[in-house]
Coordinates of C-alpha atoms and ligand atoms in Angstrom, one line a residue:
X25 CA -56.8 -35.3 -16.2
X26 CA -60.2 -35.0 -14.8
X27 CA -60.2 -34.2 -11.2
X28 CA -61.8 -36.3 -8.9
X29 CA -63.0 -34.9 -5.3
X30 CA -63.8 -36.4 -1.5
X31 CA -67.9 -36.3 -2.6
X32 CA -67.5 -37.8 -5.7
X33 CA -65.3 -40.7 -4.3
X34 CA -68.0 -41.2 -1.1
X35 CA -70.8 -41.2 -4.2
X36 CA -72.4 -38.2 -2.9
X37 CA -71.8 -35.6 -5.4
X38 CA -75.0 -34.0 -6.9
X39 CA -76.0 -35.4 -10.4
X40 CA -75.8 -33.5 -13.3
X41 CA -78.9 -31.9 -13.8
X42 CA -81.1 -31.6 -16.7
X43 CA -83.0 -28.7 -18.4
X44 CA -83.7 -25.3 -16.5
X45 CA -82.8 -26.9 -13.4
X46 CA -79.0 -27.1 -13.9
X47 CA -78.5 -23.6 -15.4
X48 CA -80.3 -21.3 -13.1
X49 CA -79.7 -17.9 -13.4
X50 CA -76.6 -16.8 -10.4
X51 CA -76.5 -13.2 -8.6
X52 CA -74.3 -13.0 -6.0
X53 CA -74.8 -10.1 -3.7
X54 CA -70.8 -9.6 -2.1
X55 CA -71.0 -7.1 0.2
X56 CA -67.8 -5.5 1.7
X57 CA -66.9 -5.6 5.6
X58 CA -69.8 -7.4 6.9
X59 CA -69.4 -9.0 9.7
X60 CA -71.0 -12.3 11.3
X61 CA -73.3 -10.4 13.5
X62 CA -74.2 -7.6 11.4
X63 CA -77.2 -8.7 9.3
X64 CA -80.8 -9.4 11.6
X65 CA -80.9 -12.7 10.3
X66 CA -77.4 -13.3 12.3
X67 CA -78.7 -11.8 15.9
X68 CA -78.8 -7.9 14.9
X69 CA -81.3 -6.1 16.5
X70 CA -79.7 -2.4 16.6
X71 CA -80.1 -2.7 12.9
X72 CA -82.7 -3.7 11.0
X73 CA -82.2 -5.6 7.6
X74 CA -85.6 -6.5 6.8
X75 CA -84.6 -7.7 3.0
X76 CA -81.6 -9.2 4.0
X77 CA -84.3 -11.2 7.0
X78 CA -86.6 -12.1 4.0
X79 CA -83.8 -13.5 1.5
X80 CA -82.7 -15.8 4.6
X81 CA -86.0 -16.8 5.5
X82 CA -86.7 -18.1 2.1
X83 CA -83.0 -20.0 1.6
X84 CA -80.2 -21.2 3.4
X85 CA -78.5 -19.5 6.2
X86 CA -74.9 -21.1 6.5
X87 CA -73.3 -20.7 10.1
X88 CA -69.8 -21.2 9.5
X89 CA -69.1 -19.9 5.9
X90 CA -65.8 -18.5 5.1
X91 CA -64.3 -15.9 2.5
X92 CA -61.0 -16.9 2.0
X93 CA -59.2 -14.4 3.6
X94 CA -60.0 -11.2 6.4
X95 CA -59.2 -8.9 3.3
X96 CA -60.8 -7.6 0.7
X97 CA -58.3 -8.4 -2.5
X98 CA -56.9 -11.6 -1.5
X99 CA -61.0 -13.3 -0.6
X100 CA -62.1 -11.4 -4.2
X101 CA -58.5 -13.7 -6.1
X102 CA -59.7 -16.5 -4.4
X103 CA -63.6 -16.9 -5.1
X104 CA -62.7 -15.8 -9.2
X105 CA -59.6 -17.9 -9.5
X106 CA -60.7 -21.3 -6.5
X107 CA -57.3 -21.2 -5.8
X108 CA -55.8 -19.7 -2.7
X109 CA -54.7 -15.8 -2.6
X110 CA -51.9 -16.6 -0.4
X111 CA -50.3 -19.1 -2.9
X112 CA -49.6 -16.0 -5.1
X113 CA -47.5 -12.9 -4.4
X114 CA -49.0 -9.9 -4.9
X115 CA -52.5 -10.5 -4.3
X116 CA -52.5 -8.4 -0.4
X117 CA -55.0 -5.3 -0.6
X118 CA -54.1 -3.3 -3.8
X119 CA -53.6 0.2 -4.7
X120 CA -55.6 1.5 -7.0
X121 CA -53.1 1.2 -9.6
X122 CA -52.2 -1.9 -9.3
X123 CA -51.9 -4.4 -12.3
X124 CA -54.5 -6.7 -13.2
X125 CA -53.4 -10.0 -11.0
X126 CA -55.9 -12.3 -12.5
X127 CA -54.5 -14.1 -15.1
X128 CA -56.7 -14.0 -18.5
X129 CA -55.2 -17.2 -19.5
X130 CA -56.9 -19.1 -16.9
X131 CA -60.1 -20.5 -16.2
X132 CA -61.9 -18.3 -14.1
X133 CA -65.4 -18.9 -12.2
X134 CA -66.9 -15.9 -14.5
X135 CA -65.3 -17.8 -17.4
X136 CA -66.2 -21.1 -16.4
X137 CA -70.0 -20.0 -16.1
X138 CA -69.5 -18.1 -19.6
X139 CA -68.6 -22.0 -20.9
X140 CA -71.7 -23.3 -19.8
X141 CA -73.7 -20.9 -21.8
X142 CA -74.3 -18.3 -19.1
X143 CA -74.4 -14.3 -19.7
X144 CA -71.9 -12.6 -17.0
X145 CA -71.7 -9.4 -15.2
X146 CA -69.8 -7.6 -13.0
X147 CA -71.1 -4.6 -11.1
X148 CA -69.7 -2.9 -8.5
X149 CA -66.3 -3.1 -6.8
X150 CA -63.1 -4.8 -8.8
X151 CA -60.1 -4.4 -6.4
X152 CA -58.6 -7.0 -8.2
X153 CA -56.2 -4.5 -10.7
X154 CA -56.6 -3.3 -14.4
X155 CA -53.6 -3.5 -16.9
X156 CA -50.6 -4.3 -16.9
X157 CA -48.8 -1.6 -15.3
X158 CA -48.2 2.2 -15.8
X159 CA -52.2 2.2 -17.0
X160 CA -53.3 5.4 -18.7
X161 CA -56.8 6.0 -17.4
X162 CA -57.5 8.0 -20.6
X163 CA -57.5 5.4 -23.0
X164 CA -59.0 1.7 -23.5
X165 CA -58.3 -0.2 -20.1
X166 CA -57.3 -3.2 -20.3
X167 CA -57.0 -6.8 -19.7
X168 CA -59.7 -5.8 -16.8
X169 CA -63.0 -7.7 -15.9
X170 CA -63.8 -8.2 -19.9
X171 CA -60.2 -10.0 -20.5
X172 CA -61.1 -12.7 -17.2
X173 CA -64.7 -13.8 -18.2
X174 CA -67.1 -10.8 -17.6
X175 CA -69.6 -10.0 -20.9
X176 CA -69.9 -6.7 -19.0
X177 CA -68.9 -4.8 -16.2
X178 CA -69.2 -1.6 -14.6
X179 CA -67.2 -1.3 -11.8
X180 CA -65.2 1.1 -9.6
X181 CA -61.2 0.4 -10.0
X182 CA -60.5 -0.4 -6.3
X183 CA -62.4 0.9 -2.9
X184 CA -64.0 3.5 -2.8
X185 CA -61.4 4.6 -0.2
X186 CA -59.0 4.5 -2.7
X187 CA -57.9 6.9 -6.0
X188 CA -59.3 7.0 -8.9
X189 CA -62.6 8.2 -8.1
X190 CA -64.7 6.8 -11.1
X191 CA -66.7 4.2 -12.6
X192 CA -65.2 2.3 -15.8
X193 CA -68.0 0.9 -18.2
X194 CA -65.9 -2.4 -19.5
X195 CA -62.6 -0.5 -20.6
X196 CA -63.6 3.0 -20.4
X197 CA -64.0 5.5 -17.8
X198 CA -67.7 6.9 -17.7
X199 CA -68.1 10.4 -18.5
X200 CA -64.6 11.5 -18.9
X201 CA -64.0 14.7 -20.2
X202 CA -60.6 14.3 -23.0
X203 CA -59.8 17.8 -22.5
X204 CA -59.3 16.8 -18.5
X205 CA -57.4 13.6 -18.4
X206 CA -56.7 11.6 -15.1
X207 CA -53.7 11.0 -13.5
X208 CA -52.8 9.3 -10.6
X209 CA -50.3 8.9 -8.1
X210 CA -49.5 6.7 -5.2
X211 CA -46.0 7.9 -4.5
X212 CA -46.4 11.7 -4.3
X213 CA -49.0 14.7 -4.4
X214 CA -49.6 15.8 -8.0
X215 CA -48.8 19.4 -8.1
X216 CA -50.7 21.7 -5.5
X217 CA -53.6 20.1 -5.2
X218 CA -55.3 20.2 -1.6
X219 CA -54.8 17.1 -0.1
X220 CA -56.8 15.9 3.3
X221 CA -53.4 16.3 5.2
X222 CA -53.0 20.2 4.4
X223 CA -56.6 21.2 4.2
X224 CA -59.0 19.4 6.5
X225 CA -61.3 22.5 6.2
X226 CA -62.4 21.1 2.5
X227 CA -63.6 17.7 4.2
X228 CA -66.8 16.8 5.3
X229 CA -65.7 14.0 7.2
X230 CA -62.0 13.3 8.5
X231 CA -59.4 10.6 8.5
X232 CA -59.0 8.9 11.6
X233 CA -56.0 7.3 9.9
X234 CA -54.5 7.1 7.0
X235 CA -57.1 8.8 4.5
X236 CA -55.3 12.2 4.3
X237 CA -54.8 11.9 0.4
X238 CA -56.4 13.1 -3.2
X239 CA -60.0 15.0 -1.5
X240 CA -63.1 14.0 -4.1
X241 CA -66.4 15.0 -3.0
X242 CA -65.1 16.6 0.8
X243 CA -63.4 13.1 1.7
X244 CA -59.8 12.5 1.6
X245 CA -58.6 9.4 0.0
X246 CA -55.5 7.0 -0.3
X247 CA -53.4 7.9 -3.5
X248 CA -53.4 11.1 -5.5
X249 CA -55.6 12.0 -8.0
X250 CA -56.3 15.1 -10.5
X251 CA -58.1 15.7 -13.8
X252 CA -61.1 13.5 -15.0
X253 CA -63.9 16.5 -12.7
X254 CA -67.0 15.2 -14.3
X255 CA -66.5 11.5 -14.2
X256 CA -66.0 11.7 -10.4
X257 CA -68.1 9.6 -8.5
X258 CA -70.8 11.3 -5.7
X259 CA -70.4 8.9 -2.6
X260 CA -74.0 9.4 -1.7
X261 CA -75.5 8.5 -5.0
X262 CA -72.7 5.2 -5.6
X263 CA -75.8 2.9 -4.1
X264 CA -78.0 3.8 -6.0
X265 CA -75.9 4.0 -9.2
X266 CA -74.5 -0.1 -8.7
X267 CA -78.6 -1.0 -8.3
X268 CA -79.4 0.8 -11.5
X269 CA -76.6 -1.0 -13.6
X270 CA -77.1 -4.4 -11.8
X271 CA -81.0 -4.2 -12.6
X272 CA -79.5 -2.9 -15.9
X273 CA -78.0 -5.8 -16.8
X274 CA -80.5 -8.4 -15.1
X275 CA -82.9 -6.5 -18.2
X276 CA -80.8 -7.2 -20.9
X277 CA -80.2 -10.9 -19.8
X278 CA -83.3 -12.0 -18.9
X279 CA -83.5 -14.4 -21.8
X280 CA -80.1 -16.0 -21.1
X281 CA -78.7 -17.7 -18.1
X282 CA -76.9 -15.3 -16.4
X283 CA -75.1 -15.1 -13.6
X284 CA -74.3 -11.3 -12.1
X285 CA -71.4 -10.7 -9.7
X286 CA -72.5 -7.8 -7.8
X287 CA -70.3 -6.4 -5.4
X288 CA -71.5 -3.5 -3.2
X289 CA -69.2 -1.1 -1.8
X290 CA -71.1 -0.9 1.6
X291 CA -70.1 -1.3 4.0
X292 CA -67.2 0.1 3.5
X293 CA -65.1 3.2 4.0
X294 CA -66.3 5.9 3.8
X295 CA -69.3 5.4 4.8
X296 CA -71.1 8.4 3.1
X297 CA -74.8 6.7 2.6
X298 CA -77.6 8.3 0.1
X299 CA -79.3 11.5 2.5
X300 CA -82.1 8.8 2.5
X301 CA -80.1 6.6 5.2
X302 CA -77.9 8.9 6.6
X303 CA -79.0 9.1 10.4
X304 CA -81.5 7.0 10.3
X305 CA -80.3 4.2 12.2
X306 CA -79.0 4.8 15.9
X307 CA -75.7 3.8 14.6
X308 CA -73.8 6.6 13.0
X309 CA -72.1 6.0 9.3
X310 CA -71.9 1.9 9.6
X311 CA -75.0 1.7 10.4
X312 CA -76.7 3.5 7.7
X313 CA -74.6 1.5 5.4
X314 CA -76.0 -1.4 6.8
X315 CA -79.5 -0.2 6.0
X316 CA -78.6 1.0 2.0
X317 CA -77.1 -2.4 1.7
X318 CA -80.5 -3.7 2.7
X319 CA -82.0 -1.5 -0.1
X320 CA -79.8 -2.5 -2.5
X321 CA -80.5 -6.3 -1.9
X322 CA -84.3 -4.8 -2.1
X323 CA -83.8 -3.4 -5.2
X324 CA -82.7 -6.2 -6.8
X325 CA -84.9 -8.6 -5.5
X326 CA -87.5 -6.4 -6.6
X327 CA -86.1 -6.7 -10.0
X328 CA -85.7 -10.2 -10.3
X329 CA -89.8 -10.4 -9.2
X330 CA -90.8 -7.7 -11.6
X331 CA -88.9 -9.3 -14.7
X332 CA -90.2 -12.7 -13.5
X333 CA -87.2 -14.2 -12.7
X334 CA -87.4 -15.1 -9.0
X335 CA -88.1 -18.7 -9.2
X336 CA -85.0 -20.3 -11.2
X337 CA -82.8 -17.4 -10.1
X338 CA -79.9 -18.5 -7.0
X339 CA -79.3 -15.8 -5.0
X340 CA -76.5 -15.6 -3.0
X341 CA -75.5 -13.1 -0.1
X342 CA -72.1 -13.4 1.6
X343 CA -69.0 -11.0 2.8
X344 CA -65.5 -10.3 1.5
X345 CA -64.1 -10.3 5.2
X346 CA -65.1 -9.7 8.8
X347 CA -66.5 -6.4 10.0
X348 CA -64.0 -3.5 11.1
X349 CA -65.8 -0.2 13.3
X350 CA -63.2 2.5 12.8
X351 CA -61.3 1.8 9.4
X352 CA -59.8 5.2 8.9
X353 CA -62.6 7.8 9.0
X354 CA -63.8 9.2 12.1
X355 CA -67.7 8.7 11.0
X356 CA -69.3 8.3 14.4
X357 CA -69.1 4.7 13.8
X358 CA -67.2 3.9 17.4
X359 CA -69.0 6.3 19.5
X360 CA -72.4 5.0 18.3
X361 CA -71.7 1.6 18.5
X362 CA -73.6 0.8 21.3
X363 CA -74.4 -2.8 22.3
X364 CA -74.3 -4.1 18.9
X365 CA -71.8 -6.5 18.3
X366 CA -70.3 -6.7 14.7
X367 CA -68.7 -10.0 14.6
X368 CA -71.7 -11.9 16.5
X369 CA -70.1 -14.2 19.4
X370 CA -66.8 -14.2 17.5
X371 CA -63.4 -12.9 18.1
X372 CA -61.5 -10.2 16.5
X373 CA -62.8 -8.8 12.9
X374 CA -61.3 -7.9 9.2
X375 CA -57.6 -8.1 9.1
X376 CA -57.4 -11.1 12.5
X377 CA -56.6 -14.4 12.5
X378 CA -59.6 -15.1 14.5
X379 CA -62.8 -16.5 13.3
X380 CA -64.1 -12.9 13.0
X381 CA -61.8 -12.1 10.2
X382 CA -63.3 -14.7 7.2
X383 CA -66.2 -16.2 9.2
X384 CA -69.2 -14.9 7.4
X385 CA -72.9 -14.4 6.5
X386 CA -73.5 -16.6 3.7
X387 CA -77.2 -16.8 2.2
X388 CA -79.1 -18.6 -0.9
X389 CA -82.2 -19.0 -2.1
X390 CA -83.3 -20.8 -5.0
X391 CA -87.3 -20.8 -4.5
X392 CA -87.8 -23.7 -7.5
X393 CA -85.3 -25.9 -5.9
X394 CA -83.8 -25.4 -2.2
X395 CA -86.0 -25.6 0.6
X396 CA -84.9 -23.1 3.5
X397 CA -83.0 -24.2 6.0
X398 CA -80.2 -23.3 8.5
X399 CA -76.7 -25.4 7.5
X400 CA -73.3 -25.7 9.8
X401 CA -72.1 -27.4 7.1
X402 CA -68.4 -25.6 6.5
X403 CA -67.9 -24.0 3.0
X404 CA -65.5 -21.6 1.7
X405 CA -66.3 -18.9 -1.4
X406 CA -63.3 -20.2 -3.4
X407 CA -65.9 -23.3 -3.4
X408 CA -68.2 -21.4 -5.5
X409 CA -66.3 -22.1 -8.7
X410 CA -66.4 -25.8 -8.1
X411 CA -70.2 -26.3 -6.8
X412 CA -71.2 -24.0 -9.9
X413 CA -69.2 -25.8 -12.1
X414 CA -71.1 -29.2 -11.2
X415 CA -74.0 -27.4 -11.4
X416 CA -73.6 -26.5 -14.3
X417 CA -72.1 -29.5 -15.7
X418 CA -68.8 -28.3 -16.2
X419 CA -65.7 -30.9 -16.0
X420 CA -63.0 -28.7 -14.6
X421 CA -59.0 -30.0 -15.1
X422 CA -56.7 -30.8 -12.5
X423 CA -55.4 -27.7 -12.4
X424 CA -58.2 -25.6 -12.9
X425 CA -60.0 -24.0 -9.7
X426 CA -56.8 -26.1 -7.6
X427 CA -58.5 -24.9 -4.2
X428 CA -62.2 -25.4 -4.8
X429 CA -64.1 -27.8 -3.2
X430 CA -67.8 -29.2 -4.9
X431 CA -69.7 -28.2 -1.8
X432 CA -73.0 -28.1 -4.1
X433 CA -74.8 -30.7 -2.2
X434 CA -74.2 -28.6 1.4
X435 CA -75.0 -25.3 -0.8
X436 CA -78.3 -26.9 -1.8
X437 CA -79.0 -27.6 1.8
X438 CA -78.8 -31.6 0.4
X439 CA -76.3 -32.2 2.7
X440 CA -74.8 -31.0 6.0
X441 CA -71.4 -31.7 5.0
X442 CA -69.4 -29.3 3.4
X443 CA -65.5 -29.0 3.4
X444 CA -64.0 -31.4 5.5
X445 CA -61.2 -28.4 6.5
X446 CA -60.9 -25.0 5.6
X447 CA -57.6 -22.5 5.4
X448 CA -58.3 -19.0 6.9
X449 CA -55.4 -16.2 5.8
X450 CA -55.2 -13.2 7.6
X451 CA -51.7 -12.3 8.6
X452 CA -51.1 -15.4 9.4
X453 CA -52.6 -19.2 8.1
X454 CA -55.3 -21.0 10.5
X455 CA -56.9 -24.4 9.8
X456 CA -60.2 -25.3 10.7
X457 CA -60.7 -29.3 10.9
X458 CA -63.2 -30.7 12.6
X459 CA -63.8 -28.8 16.1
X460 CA -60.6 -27.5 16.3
X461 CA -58.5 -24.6 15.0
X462 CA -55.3 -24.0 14.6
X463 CA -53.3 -20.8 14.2
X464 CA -50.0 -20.8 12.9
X465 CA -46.5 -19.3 15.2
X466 CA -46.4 -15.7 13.4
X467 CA -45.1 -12.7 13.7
X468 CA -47.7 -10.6 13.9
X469 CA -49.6 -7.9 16.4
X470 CA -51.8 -9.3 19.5
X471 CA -53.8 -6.0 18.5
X472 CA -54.7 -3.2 16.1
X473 CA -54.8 -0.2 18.5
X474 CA -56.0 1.9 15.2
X475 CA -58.4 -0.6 14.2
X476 CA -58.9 -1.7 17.3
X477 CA -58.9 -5.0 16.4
X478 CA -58.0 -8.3 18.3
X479 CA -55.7 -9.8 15.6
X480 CA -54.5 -13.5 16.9
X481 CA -50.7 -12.8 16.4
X482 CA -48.5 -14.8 18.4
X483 CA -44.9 -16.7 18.0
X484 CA -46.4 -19.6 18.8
X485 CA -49.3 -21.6 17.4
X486 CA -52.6 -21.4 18.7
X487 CA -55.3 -24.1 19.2
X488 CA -59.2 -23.8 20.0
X489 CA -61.8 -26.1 20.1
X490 CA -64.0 -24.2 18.3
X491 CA -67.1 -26.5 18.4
X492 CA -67.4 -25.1 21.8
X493 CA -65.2 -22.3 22.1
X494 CA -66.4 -20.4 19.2
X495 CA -65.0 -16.8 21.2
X496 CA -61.6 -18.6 20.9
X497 CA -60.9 -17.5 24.1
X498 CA -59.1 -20.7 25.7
X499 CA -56.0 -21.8 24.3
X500 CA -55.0 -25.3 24.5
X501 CA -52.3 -25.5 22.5
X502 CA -50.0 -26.3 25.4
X503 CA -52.7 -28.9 26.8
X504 CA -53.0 -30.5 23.0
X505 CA -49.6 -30.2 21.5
X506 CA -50.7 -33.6 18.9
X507 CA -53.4 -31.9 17.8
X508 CA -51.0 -28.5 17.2
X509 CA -48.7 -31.1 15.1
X510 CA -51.6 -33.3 13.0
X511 CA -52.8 -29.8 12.4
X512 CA -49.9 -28.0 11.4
X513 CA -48.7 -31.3 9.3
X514 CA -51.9 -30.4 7.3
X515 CA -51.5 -26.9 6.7
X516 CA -47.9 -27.4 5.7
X517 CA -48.7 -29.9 3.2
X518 CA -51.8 -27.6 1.7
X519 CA -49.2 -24.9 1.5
X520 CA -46.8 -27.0 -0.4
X521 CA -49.7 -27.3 -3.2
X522 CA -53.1 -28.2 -3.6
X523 CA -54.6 -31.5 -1.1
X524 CA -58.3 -32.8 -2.5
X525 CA -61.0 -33.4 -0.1
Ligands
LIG11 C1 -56.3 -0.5 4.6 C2 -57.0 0.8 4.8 C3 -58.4 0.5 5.1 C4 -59.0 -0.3 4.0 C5 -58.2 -1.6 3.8 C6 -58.7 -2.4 2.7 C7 -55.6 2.6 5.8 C8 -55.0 3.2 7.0 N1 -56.4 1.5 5.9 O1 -54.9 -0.3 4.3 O2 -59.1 1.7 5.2 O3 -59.1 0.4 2.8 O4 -56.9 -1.2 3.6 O5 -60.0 -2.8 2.8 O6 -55.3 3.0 4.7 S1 -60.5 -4.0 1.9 O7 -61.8 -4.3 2.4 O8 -60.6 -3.4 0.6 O9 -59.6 -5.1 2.0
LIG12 CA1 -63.5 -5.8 2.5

């Protein structure tokens, strides 16, 4: 059955388009940890993101865009899959030796675009597992990005907080050595090797918590690692080495569609920038990230112009959760902060409940169709899958993409109407509809002391009007308790399966 959805039925769905026009070339630039306030172009003035500025000023800037969750793994399974992480167990932040939790046998956004003629890419951070359990580093690795609708990747297996410590080139680890095979751990140490918890001399930077791990490169990790010394990654050059492949493979596809998934691991931790960014900013570690993720979207630009690509080329910038200051390292981020807030106006950050944890900077430019603007219009990543697939004139079945709206017309900046209501996960489920949000009775913490984070736990739902109370600060669930209930009615029946807007 062909799926049918809210635009289509009000007749406002974009056309089909003909010619160049409906297969522009797609990069999307998916940074990690970025929050709502911590790009120029969303009120930053501590730090300056002159490329990031530029790529607004010449697209769309979208106010109240979401990733689908206020973690990394669970918003990365959503924008692939357009379903929601939450509907599937096992999809919280991985280890890095998790099992591949994509599922080769469906439809994914990579493989959709694939369908409609496109070349793919993926560069940068996976997080999303490889194998199928038990995986032997040493060998061919696989299912992984190739087995899910990639034509190539080169990625780095989970965080770059996290063990191993090496780039993979579609199934194969670059630049291992046989004669030192890689093993990994996350139960226990691997013989005597140091370990951040025995021997903080060897680090260059210590864990604030958690962190005190395999050490690669004078930081201490989460998991053990040993073997595989010359395919190790160099924190300071990782940047650099993501733009080179990304402009790598915008070379070799420039006579195809393509569409590149790029995903930075700025600004994560640990925040080890290139010597060209460390200190420059007044902001310690996070900020310097800040300003070699600015390169990077540069570079890339750059890249596009030079191969002539710029004009049919979308470009899309956006976050895979809210912004977190200290997330394990003690990297001066705190202590340097100053008045610079990460989230913008909003409350709490990666891991809450509140708007800070999944409400993001969302960018796109498309210089030979969409006219630059600034949109309010509510979208979600997992909508990505859907809008492209319209764009691209794919007819997608019921069950494919279940949790993807077409929001092409508000991505476009043809419309100011995007989702009608949104899901946020974070430890708990919140739904947006209209000015209001409601968070659901949970179990969780108030607040993160190690994080430092406000996180919106509570046994009892939450309501704001978030139209005008985007700080969530007043609570009116005991003033409103029908809207708590024609809210939560909502939310139970999304979580009981898929609902169609
Ligand atoms: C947490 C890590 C944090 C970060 C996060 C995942 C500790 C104490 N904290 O468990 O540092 O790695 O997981 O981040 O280990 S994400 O952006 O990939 O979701
Ligand atoms: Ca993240």
């Amino acid at each position: 059955m062909e799926r049918r959805t809210f635009l289509q039925t009000m007749g406002m769905a974009t056309g089909v388009m003909a010619g160049a026009e409906s297969r522009p070339n797609v990069v999307l630039i998916y940074a990690d940890d970025v929050g709502y306030g911590d790009l120029g172009c969303y009120g930053a003035t501590a730090v300056k993101t002159p490329h990031l500025d530029r790529l607004a000023g010449q697209g769309m800037r979208f106010t109240d865009a979401h990733s689908s969750s206020a973690t990394c793994t669970p918003s990365r399974y959503s924008m692939l899959t357009g379903e929601y992480a939450w509907r599937k167990k096992g999809t919280g932040v991985l280890p890095g030796d998790a099992r591949l939790i994509l599922d080769p046998e469906r439809l994914s956004w990579p493989g959709m675009m694939k369908r409609a003629g496109y070349r793919t890419g993926v560069v940068g951070k996976w997080h999303l597992g490889l194998g199928t359990g038990n995986l032997d580093w040493n060998g061919e690795i696989k299912p992984g990005p190739l087995e899910v609708g990639f034509d190539s990747a080169f990625v780095m297996p989970a965080t770059g907080d996290r063990v191993p410590c090496v780039y993979m080139k579609d199934r194969r680890v670059v630049g291992l050595d046989p004669k030192d095979p890689i093993r990994v751990d996350y139960t226990k140490p691997i013989g005597d090797e140091p370990t951040g918890k025995k021997n903080p001399e060897l680090l260059k930077m210590q864990p604030s918590h958690g962190h005190d791990m395999a050490i690669v490169n004078g930081v201490s990790r989460i998991g053990y690692m040993t073997g595989g010394k010359s395919a190790l990654w160099v924190d300071e050059d990782m940047a650099g080495r993501y733009v080179e492949e990304g402009g790598r493979f915008l070379e070799e596809s420039k006579k195809d569609p393509f569409f590149l998934y790029f995903a930075t691991h700025d600004i994560h931790v640990p925040r080890v920038p290139n010597k060209r960014f460390a200190g420059k900013t007044t902001m310690g570690a996070r900020g310097d990230a800040i300003a070699e993720l600015d390169w990077s979207v540069g570079q890339l630009l750059g890249r596009l112009d030079k191969l002539g690509l710029t004009k049919n080329t979308i470009v899309m910038f956006s976050s895979d959760n809210g912004p977190v200051v200290d997330d394990g390292y003690k990297d001066a981020a705190v202590e340097k902060l100053g008045s610079h807030r990460p989230a913008g106006a909003l409350r709490g950050g990666k891991y809450s409940n509140f708007e800070g944890g999944t409400r993001v900077p969302l960018l796109l430019k498309w210089p030979g169709r969409v006219k630059p603007g600034v949109s309010d219009a509510l979208v979600g990543q997992q909508d990505f899958f859907a809008s492209f697939a319209k764009l691209s004139g794919q007819v997608l079945k019921e069950w494919e993409a279940p949790d993807s709206v077409d929001v092409l017309p508000a991505l476009l900046g043809e419309s100011k109407r995007g989702r009608e209501w949104i899901v946020e996960h974070a430890r708990a489920l919140s739904i947006r509809k209209g000015e209001y949000k409601m968070i659901e009775a949970n179990a969780g913490v108030m607040s993160n002391p190690s994080t430092n984070t406000e996180m919106g736990g509570g046994g009892k739902a939450q309501l704001y009007k978030v139209s005008e109370d985007l700080g969530e600060k007043k609570d009116l669930a005991g003033l409103m308790p029908e809207k708590v209930a024609e809210l939560g009615a909502l939310l139970g029946k999304v979580k009981s399966g898929p609902v169609r807007q």
